[in-house]
mmCIF file with all atom_site columns, C-alpha atoms in Angstrom:
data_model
loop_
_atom_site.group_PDB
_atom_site.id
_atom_site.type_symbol
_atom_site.label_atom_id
_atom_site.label_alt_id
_atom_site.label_comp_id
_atom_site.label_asym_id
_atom_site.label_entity_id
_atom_site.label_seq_id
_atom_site.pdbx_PDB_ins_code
_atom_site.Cartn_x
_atom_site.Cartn_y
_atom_site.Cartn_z
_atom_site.occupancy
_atom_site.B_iso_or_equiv
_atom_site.pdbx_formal_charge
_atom_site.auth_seq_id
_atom_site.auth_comp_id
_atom_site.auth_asym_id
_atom_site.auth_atom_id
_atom_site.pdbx_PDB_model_num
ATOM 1   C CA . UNK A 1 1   ? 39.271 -111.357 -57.934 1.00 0.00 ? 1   UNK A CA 1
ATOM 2   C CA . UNK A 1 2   ? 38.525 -107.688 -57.329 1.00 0.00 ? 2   UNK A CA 1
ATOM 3   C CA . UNK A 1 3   ? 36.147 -107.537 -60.533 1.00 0.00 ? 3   UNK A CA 1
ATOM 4   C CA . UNK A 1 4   ? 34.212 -110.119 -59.515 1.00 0.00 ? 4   UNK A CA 1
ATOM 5   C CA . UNK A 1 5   ? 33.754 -109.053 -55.878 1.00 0.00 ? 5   UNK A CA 1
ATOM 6   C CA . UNK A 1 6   ? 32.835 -105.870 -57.315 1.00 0.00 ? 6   UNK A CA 1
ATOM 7   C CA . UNK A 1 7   ? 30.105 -107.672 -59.655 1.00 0.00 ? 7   UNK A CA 1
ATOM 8   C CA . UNK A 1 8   ? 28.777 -109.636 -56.691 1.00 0.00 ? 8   UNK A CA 1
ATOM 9   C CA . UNK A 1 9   ? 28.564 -106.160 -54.520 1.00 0.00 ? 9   UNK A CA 1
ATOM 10  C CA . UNK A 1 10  ? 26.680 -104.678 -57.189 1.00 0.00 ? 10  UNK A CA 1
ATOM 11  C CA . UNK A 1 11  ? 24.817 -108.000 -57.823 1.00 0.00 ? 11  UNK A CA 1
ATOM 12  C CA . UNK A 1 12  ? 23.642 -107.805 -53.995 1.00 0.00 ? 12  UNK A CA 1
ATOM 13  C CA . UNK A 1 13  ? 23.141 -104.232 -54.049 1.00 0.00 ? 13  UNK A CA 1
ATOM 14  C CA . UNK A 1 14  ? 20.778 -104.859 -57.556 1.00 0.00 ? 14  UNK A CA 1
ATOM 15  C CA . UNK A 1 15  ? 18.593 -107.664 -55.127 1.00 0.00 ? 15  UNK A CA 1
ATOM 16  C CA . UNK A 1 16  ? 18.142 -105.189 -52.243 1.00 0.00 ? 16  UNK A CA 1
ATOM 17  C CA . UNK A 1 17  ? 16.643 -102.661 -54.480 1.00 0.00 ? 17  UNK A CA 1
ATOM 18  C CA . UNK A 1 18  ? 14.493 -105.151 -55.700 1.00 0.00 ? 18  UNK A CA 1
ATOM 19  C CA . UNK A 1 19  ? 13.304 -106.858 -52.722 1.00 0.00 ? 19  UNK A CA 1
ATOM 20  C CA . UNK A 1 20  ? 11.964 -102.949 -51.598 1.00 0.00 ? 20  UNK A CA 1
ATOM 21  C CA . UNK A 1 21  ? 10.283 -102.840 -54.848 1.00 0.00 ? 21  UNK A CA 1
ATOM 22  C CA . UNK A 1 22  ? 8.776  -105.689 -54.296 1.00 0.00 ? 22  UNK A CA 1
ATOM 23  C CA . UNK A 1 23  ? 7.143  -105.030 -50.877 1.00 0.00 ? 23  UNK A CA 1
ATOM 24  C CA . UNK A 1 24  ? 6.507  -101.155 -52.103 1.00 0.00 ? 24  UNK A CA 1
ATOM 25  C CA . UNK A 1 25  ? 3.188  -102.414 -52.457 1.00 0.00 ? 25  UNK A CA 1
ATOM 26  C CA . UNK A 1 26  ? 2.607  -103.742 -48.839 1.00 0.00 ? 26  UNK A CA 1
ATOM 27  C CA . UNK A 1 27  ? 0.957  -102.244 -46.707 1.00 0.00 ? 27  UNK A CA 1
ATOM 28  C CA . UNK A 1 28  ? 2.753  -101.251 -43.097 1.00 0.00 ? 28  UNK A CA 1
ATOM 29  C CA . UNK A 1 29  ? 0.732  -101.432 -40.211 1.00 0.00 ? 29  UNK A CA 1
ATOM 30  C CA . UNK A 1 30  ? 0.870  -98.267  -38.071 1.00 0.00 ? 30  UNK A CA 1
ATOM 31  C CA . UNK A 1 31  ? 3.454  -98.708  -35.363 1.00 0.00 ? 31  UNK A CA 1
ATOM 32  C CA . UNK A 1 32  ? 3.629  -97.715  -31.659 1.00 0.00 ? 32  UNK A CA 1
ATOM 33  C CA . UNK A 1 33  ? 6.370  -94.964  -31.134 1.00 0.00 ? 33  UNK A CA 1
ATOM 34  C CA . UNK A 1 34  ? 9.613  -95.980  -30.490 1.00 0.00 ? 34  UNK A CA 1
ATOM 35  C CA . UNK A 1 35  ? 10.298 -95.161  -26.620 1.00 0.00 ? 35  UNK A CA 1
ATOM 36  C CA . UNK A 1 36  ? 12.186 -92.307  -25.474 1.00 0.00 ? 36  UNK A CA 1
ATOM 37  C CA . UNK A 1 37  ? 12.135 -90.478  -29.233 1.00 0.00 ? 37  UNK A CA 1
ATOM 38  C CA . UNK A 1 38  ? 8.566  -91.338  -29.871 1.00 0.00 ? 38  UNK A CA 1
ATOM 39  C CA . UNK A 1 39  ? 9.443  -92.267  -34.047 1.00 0.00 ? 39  UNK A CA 1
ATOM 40  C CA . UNK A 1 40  ? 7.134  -94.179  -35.959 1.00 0.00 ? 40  UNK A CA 1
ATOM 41  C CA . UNK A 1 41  ? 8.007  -96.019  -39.136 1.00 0.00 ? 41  UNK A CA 1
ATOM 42  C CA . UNK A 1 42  ? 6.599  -93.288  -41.892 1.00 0.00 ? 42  UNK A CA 1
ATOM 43  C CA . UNK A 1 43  ? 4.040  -93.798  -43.882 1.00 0.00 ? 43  UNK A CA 1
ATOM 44  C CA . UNK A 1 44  ? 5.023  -94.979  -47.999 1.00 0.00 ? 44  UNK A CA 1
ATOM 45  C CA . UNK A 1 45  ? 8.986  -94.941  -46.954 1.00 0.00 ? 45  UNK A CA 1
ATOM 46  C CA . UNK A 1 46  ? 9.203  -98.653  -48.874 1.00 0.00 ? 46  UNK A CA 1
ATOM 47  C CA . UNK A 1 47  ? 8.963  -96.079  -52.328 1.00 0.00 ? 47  UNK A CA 1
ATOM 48  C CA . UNK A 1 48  ? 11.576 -93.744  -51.066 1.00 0.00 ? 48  UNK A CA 1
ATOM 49  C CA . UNK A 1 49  ? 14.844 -93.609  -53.104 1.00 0.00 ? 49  UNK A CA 1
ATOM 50  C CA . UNK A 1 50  ? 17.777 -95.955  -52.188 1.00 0.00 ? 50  UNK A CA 1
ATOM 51  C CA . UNK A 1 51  ? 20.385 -93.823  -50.467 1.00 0.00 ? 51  UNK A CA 1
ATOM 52  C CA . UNK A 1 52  ? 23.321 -97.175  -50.171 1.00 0.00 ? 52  UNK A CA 1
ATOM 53  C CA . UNK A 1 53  ? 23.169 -100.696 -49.558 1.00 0.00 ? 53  UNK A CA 1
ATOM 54  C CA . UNK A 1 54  ? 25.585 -102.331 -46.774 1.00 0.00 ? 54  UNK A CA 1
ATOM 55  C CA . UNK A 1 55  ? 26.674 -105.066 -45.212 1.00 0.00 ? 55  UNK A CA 1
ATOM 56  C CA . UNK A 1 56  ? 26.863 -106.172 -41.247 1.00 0.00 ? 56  UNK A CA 1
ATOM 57  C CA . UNK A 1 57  ? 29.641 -108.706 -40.747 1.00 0.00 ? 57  UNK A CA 1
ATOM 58  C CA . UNK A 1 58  ? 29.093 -110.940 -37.499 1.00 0.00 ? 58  UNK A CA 1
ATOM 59  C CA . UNK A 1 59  ? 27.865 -111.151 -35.157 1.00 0.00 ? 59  UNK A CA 1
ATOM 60  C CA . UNK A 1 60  ? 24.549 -109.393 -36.854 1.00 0.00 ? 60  UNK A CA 1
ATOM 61  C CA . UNK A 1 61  ? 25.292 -110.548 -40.793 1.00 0.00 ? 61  UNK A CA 1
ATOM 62  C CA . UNK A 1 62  ? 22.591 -108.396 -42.342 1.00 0.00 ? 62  UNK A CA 1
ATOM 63  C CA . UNK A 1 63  ? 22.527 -106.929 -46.004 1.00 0.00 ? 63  UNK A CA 1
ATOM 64  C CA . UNK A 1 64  ? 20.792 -103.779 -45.099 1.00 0.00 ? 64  UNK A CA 1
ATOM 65  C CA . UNK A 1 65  ? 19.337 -100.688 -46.978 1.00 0.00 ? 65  UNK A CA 1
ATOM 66  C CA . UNK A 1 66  ? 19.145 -97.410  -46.236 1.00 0.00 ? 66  UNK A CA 1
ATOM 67  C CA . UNK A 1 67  ? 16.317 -95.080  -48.121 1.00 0.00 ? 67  UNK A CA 1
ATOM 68  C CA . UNK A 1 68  ? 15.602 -91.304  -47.322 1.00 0.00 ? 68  UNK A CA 1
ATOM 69  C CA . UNK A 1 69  ? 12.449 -89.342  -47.922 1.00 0.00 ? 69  UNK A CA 1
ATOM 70  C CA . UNK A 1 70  ? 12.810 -86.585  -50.884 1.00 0.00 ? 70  UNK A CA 1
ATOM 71  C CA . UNK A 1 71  ? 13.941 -84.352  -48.407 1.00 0.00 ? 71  UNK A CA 1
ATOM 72  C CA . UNK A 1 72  ? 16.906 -86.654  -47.354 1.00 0.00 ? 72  UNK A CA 1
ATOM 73  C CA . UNK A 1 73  ? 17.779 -87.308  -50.942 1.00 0.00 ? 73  UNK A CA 1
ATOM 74  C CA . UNK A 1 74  ? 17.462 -83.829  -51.606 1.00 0.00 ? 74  UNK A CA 1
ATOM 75  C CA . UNK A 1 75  ? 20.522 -82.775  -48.725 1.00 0.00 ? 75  UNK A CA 1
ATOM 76  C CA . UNK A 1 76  ? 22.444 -85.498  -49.621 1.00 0.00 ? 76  UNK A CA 1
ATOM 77  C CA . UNK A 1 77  ? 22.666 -84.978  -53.318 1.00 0.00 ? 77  UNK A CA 1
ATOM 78  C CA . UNK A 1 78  ? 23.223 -81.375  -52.804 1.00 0.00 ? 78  UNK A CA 1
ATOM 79  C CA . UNK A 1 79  ? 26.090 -82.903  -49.499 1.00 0.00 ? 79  UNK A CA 1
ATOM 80  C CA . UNK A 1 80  ? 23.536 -80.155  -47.372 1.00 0.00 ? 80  UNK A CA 1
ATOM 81  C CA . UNK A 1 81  ? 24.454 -80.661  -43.543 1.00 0.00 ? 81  UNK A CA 1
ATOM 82  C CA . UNK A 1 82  ? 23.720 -80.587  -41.470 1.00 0.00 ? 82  UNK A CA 1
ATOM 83  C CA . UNK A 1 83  ? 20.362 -81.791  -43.035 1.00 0.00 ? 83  UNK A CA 1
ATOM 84  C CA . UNK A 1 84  ? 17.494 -79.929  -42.598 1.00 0.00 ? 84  UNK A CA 1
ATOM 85  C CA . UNK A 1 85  ? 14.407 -80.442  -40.511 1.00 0.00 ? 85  UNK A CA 1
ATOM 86  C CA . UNK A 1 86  ? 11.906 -83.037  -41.859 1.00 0.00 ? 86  UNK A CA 1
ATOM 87  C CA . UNK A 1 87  ? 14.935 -85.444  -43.061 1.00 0.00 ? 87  UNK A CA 1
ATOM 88  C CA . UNK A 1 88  ? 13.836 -89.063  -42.816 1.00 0.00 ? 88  UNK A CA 1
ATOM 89  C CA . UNK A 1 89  ? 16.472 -91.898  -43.297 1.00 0.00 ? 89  UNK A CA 1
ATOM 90  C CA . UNK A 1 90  ? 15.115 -95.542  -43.139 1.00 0.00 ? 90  UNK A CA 1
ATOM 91  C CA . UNK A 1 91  ? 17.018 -98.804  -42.340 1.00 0.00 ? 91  UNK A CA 1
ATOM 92  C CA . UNK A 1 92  ? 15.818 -101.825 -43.533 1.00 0.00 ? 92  UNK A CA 1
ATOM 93  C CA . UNK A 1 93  ? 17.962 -105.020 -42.522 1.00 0.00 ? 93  UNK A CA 1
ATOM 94  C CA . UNK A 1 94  ? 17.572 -108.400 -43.241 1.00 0.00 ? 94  UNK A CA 1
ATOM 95  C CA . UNK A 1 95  ? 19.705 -111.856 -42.513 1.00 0.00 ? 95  UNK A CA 1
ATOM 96  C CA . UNK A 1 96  ? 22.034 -112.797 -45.425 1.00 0.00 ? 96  UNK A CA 1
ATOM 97  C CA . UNK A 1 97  ? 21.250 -115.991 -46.523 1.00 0.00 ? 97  UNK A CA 1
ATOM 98  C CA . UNK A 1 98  ? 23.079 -117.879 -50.059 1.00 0.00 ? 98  UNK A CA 1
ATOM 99  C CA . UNK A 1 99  ? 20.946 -117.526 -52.628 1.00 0.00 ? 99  UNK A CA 1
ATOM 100 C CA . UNK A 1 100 ? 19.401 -121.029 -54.059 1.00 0.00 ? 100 UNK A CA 1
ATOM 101 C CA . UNK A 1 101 ? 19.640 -119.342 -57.759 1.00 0.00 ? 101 UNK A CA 1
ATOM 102 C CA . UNK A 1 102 ? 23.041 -117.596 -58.020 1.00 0.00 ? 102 UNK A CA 1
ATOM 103 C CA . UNK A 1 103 ? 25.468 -119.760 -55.413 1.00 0.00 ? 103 UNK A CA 1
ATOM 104 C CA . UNK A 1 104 ? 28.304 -117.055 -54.827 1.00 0.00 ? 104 UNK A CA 1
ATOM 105 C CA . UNK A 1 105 ? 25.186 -114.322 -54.158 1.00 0.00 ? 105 UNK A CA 1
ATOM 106 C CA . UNK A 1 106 ? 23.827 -113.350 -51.009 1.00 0.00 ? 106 UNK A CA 1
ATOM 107 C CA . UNK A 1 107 ? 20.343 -112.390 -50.526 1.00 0.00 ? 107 UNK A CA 1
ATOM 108 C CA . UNK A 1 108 ? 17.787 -110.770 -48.333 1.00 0.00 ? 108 UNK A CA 1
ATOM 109 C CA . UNK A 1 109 ? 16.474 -113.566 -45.857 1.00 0.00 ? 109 UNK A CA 1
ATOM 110 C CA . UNK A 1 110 ? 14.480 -113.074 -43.003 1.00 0.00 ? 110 UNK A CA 1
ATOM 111 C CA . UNK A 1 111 ? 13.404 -109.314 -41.747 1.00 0.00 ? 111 UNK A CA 1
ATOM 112 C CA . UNK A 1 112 ? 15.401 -108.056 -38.826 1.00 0.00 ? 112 UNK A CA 1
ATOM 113 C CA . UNK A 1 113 ? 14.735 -104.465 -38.090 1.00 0.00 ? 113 UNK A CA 1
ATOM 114 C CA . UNK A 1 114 ? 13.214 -101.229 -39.403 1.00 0.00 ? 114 UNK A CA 1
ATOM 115 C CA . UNK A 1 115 ? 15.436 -98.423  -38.064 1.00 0.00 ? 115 UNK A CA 1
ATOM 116 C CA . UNK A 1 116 ? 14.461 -94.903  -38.404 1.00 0.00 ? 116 UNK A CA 1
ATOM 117 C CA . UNK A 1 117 ? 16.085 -91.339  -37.981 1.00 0.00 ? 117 UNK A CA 1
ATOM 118 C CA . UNK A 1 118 ? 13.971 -88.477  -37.989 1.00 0.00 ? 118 UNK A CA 1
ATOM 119 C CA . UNK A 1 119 ? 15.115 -84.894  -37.888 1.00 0.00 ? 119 UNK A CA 1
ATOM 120 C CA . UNK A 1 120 ? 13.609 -82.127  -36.078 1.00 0.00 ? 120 UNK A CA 1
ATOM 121 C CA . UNK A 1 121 ? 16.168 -79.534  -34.477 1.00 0.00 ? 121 UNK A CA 1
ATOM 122 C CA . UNK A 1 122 ? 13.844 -78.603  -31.751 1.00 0.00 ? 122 UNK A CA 1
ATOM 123 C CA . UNK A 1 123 ? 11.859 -81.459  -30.547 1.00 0.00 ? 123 UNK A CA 1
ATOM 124 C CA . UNK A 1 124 ? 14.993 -83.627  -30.514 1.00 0.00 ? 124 UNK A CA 1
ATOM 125 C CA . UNK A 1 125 ? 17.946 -80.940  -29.636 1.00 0.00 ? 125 UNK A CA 1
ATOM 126 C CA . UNK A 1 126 ? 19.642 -82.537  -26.990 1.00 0.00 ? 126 UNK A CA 1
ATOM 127 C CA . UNK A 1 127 ? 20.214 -85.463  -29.413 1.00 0.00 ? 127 UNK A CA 1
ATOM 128 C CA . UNK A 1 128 ? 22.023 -82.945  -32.314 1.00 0.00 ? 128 UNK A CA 1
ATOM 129 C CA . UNK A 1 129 ? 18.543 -82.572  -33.530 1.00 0.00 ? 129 UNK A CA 1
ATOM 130 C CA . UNK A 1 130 ? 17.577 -86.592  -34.298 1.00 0.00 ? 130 UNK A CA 1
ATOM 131 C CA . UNK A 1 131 ? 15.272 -88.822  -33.500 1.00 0.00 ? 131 UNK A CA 1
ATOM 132 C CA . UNK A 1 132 ? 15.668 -92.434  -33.471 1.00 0.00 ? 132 UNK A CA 1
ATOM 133 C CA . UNK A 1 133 ? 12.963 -95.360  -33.828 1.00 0.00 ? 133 UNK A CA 1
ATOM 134 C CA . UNK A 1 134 ? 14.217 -99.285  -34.106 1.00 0.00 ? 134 UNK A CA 1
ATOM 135 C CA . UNK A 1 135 ? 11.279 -101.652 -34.721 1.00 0.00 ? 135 UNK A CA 1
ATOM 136 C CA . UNK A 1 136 ? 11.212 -105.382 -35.147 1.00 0.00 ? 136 UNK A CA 1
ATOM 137 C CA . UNK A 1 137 ? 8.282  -106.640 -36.658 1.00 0.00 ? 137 UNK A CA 1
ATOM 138 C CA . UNK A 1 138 ? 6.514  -103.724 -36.591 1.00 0.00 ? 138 UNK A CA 1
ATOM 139 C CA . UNK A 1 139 ? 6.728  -102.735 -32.798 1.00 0.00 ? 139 UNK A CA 1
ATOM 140 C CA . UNK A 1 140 ? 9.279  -100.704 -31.004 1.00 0.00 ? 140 UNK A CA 1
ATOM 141 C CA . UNK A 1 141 ? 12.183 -102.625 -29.017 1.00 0.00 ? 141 UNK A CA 1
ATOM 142 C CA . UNK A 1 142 ? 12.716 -101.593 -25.225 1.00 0.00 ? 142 UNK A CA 1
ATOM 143 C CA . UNK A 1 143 ? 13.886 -98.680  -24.307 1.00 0.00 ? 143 UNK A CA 1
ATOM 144 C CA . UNK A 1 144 ? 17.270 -99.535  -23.321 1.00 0.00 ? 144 UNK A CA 1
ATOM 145 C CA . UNK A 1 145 ? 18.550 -100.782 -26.791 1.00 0.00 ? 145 UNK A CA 1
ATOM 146 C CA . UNK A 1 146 ? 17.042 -96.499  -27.765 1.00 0.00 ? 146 UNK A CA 1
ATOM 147 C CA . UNK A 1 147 ? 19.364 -95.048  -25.114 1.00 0.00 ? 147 UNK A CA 1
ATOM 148 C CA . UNK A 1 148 ? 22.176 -96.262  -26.999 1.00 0.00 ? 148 UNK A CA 1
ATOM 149 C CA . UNK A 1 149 ? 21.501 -94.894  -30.572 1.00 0.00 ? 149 UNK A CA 1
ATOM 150 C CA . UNK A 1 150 ? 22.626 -91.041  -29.693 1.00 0.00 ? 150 UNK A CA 1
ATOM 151 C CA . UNK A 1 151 ? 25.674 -92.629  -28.211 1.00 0.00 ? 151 UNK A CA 1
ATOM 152 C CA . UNK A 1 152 ? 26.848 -94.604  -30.545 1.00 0.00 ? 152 UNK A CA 1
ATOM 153 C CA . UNK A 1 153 ? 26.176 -91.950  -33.375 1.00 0.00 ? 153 UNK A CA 1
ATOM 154 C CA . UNK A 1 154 ? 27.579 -89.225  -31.619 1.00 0.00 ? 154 UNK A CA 1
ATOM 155 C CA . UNK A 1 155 ? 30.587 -90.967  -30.861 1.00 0.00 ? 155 UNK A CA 1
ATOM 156 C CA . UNK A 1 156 ? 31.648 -91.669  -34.570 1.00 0.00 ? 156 UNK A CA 1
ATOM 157 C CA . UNK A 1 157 ? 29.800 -89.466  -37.084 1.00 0.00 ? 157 UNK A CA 1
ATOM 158 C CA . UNK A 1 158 ? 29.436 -86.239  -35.050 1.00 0.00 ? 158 UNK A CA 1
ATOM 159 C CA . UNK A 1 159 ? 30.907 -84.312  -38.144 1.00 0.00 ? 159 UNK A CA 1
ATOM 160 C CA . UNK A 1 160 ? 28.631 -85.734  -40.309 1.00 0.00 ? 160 UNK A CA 1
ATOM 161 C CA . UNK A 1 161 ? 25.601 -84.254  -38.385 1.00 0.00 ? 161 UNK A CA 1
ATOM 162 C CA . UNK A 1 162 ? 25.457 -87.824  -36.854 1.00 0.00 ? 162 UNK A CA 1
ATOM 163 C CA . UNK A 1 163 ? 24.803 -89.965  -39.945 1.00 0.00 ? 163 UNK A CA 1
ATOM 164 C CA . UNK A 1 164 ? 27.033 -93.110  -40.648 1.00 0.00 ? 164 UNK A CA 1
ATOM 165 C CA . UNK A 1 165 ? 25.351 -93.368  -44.332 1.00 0.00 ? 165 UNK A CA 1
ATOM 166 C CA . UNK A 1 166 ? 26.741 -91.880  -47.331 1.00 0.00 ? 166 UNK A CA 1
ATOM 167 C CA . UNK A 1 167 ? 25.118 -91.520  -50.863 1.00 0.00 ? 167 UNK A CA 1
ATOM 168 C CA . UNK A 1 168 ? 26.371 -94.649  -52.967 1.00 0.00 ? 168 UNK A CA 1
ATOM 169 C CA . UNK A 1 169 ? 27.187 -93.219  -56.322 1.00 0.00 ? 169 UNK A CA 1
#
C-alpha cells in the first residue's frame, strides 16, 4: 500500500510539473497589484524551477505547486534564511479532478489561484519583510482575504522566515 501511494504522489507530482511546462509558453496578462502589498504576478515565473508539489484536503482540494525565481532556488538549496531580498515564491493551485487516463491519479483541473510572496526587507518590514499577492484569474481578490496572509504565516512558520514550503528532494 505505501509503495503505491508513494508511486501515485510522485505520479501527481510528475503531472504538475508538466502541466507548468505546458503553459510556460502562455503568455500572462499584466495584473493589477494585489491590495494592501501591491504584488503583481512576475513576469516568466511559469519557467521558474519547481520548489514542491502539495496537496489541499477539503474544503479547498487543490494539487498545488510552488516555483521560486533563481534567487529563491538559490536560498533554499543553500537552506539560506532568512532569504534574501528579491526572493519570489509562486503558488499555482488548481482543483483535483480523477484523471480520465490513469483512474487512481489525480490531476490538475480547473485554475484556482496564483499566490505570490515577494521579499523586500524594507518596503514590506512590518510583515517580516514579505509581500503577499493572491490572484484569481488574473486579478487581485479583495483586500480582506490579503489582511489575513501575514497572520496566518506568522502564526505557524515564523522560524522559517514565514514560509510554509520546503524544497522537495
Amino acid at each position: 500500500m505505501r509503495k503505491i501511494r508513494t508511486a501515485h504522489l510522485a505520479l501527481n507530482a510528475a503531472l504538475l510539473v508538466s502541466v507548468v511546462a505546458n503553459h510556460a509558453s502562455a503568455e500572462t496578462p499584466k495584473s493589477a497589484p494585489s491590495p494592501i502589498y501591491g504584488v503583481t504576478i512576475p513576469d516568466g515565473y511559469r519557467k521558474w524551477q519547481m520548489i514542491a508539489p502539495s496537496v489541499e484536503a477539503a474544503p479547498l482540494d487543490e494539487l498545488r505547486v510552488i516555483l521560486g525565481n533563481p534567487k529563491a532556488i538559490e536560498a533554499i538549496e543553500s537552506s539560506t534564511q532568512p532569504y534574501p531580498d528579491g526572493t519570489i515564491l509562486v503558488k499555482l493551485a488548481y482543483k483535483r479532478k480523477q484523471s480520465p487516463d490513469f483512474e487512481p491519479a489525480t490531476v490538475p483541473g480547473q485554475p484556482t489561484t496564483v499566490q505570490v510572496m515577494v521579499k523586500d526587507s524594507h518596503r514590506y518590514a512590518s510583515t517580516g519583510g514579505w509581500g503577499f499577492g493572491r490572484f484569481v484569474n488574473g486579478q487581485p481578490v479583495d483586500e480582506a482575504q490579503h489582511q489575513t496572509c501575514f497572520a496566518c504565516h506568522a502564526a505557524r512558520v515564523k522560524d522559517r522566515d514565514y514560509v510554509f514550503t520546503r524544497f522537495a528532494p
